[in-house]
Amino acid sequence: MYITISGMGHYLGMDVFRLGQILFLEKEESNQHDMEAIKVCMEGGAQIGYVANSTYTRAIGTYSAGYIYRDFERTAKAKVAFITHDMVIAELLVETKAQWNKKREEYIKAFLY
């Protein structure tokens, strides 16, 4: 499961990202502009962006903040997998692929029924 990091230009820019770097995701429940906002921080706590939540900022094939919002309590981790000149894509680190697939199936069943 991959996510796109957006908004880096409002924080520390692209230069702080490294392949394999662990990122810390935290739900930003007080965000008045996006009820499903997930901020992205680097080790040490400095904010470096958000999980993209728009078709305009999300890379094709990655999941939006809204899609993953219910999949963790308050915080999660991701690992930087790809860096381009203007985009960072990270792999969401969840328990195991089997556990993730089970959660996804439960979510789909709950949505459909």
C-alpha positions as a Markdown table, in Angstrom:
| # | Residue | x | y | z |
|---|---|---|---|---|
| 1 | Met | 0.0 | 0.0 | 0.0 |
| 2 | Tyr | 1.5 | 3.3 | -1.1 |
| 3 | Ile | 0.7 | 6.9 | -0.3 |
| 4 | Thr | 1.8 | 10.2 | -1.8 |
| 5 | Ile | 3.2 | 12.9 | 0.4 |
| 6 | Ser | 2.1 | 16.4 | -0.5 |
| 7 | Gly | 2.6 | 19.9 | 0.7 |
| 8 | Met | 6.4 | 19.6 | 1.2 |
| 9 | Gly | 6.9 | 23.1 | -0.2 |
| 10 | His | 5.1 | 24.6 | 2.8 |
| 11 | Tyr | 7.5 | 22.9 | 5.2 |
| 12 | Leu | 11.1 | 21.8 | 4.7 |
| 13 | Gly | 11.0 | 21.0 | 1.0 |
| 14 | Met | 12.2 | 17.9 | -0.9 |
| 15 | Asp | 15.8 | 17.8 | 0.4 |
| 16 | Val | 14.9 | 16.2 | 3.7 |
| 17 | Phe | 13.6 | 13.0 | 2.1 |
| 18 | Arg | 15.8 | 9.9 | 1.6 |
| 19 | Leu | 15.0 | 6.4 | 0.2 |
| 20 | Gly | 14.2 | 4.0 | 3.0 |
| 21 | Gln | 13.5 | 6.9 | 5.5 |
| 22 | Ile | 10.9 | 6.1 | 8.1 |
| 23 | Leu | 8.1 | 8.8 | 8.2 |
| 24 | Phe | 5.7 | 9.2 | 11.1 |
| 25 | Leu | 2.0 | 9.8 | 10.2 |
| 26 | Glu | -0.4 | 11.4 | 12.6 |
| 27 | Lys | -4.1 | 12.1 | 12.3 |
| 28 | Glu | -4.7 | 15.9 | 12.5 |
| 29 | Glu | -8.2 | 15.9 | 14.0 |
| 30 | Ser | -8.2 | 19.6 | 14.6 |
| 31 | Asn | -7.6 | 20.4 | 10.9 |
| 32 | Gln | -10.5 | 22.7 | 9.8 |
| 33 | His | -9.9 | 22.2 | 6.1 |
| 34 | Asp | -9.7 | 18.4 | 5.9 |
| 35 | Met | -11.5 | 16.1 | 8.3 |
| 36 | Glu | -9.3 | 13.2 | 7.2 |
| 37 | Ala | -6.0 | 15.1 | 7.3 |
| 38 | Ile | -2.9 | 13.1 | 8.2 |
| 39 | Lys | 0.3 | 15.0 | 8.8 |
| 40 | Val | 3.7 | 13.6 | 8.0 |
| 41 | Cys | 6.6 | 14.2 | 10.3 |
| 42 | Met | 10.3 | 13.1 | 10.2 |
| 43 | Glu | 12.2 | 11.6 | 13.1 |
| 44 | Gly | 12.4 | 14.3 | 15.7 |
| 45 | Gly | 8.9 | 15.5 | 15.1 |
| 46 | Ala | 9.3 | 18.2 | 12.4 |
| 47 | Gln | 6.3 | 18.3 | 10.0 |
| 48 | Ile | 7.3 | 17.8 | 6.4 |
| 49 | Gly | 3.9 | 17.5 | 4.6 |
| 50 | Tyr | 0.6 | 15.6 | 4.5 |
| 51 | Val | -0.7 | 12.4 | 3.1 |
| 52 | Ala | -2.3 | 13.5 | -0.2 |
| 53 | Asn | -6.1 | 13.5 | -0.1 |
| 54 | Ser | -6.9 | 14.9 | -3.5 |
| 55 | Thr | -6.8 | 13.5 | -7.0 |
| 56 | Tyr | -4.8 | 16.6 | -7.9 |
| 57 | Thr | -2.0 | 15.8 | -5.5 |
| 58 | Arg | -2.1 | 12.0 | -5.2 |
| 59 | Ala | 0.0 | 9.9 | -7.6 |
| 60 | Ile | -2.0 | 7.3 | -9.6 |
| 61 | Gly | -1.9 | 4.0 | -7.9 |
| 62 | Thr | -1.5 | 5.4 | -4.4 |
| 63 | Tyr | -4.1 | 5.6 | -1.6 |
| 64 | Ser | -5.5 | 8.8 | -0.3 |
| 65 | Ala | -5.5 | 10.0 | 3.3 |
| 66 | Gly | -9.3 | 9.4 | 3.4 |
| 67 | Tyr | -8.8 | 5.8 | 2.3 |
| 68 | Ile | -6.3 | 4.9 | 5.0 |
| 69 | Tyr | -7.7 | 7.2 | 7.8 |
| 70 | Arg | -9.7 | 4.4 | 9.5 |
| 71 | Asp | -6.9 | 1.9 | 9.3 |
| 72 | Phe | -5.0 | 3.1 | 12.3 |
| 73 | Glu | -5.8 | 4.7 | 15.6 |
| 74 | Arg | -3.8 | 7.9 | 15.8 |
| 75 | Thr | -0.4 | 7.3 | 14.4 |
| 76 | Ala | 1.3 | 5.1 | 11.8 |
| 77 | Lys | 4.6 | 4.8 | 10.0 |
| 78 | Ala | 5.6 | 4.8 | 6.3 |
| 79 | Lys | 8.8 | 4.2 | 4.5 |
| 80 | Val | 10.0 | 6.4 | 1.6 |
| 81 | Ala | 10.0 | 4.2 | -1.5 |
| 82 | Phe | 10.2 | 6.7 | -4.5 |
| 83 | Ile | 11.4 | 10.3 | -4.8 |
| 84 | Thr | 11.0 | 12.3 | -8.0 |
| 85 | His | 11.7 | 16.0 | -8.6 |
| 86 | Asp | 8.4 | 17.0 | -7.1 |
| 87 | Met | 6.8 | 13.9 | -5.5 |
| 88 | Val | 7.4 | 11.5 | -2.6 |
| 89 | Ile | 5.7 | 8.1 | -2.5 |
| 90 | Ala | 5.9 | 6.0 | 0.7 |
| 91 | Glu | 4.9 | 2.5 | 1.6 |
| 92 | Leu | 2.4 | 2.4 | 4.5 |
| 93 | Leu | 3.8 | 0.1 | 7.2 |
| 94 | Val | 1.0 | -1.9 | 8.7 |
| 95 | Glu | 1.0 | -5.1 | 10.7 |
| 96 | Thr | 1.3 | -7.7 | 7.9 |
| 97 | Lys | -0.1 | -8.0 | 4.4 |
| 98 | Ala | -2.5 | -10.7 | 5.6 |
| 99 | Gln | -3.8 | -8.4 | 8.4 |
| 100 | Trp | -4.1 | -5.5 | 6.0 |
| 101 | Asn | -6.1 | -7.6 | 3.5 |
| 102 | Lys | -8.4 | -8.8 | 6.2 |
| 103 | Lys | -9.0 | -5.2 | 7.3 |
| 104 | Arg | -9.6 | -4.2 | 3.7 |
| 105 | Glu | -12.2 | -7.0 | 3.2 |
| 106 | Glu | -14.0 | -6.0 | 6.4 |
| 107 | Tyr | -14.1 | -2.4 | 5.3 |
| 108 | Ile | -15.5 | -3.3 | 1.9 |
| 109 | Lys | -18.1 | -5.6 | 3.4 |
| 110 | Ala | -19.2 | -2.8 | 5.9 |
| 111 | Phe | -19.4 | -0.3 | 3.0 |
| 112 | Leu | -21.4 | -2.5 | 0.8 |
| 113 | Tyr | -23.9 | -3.8 | 3.4 |
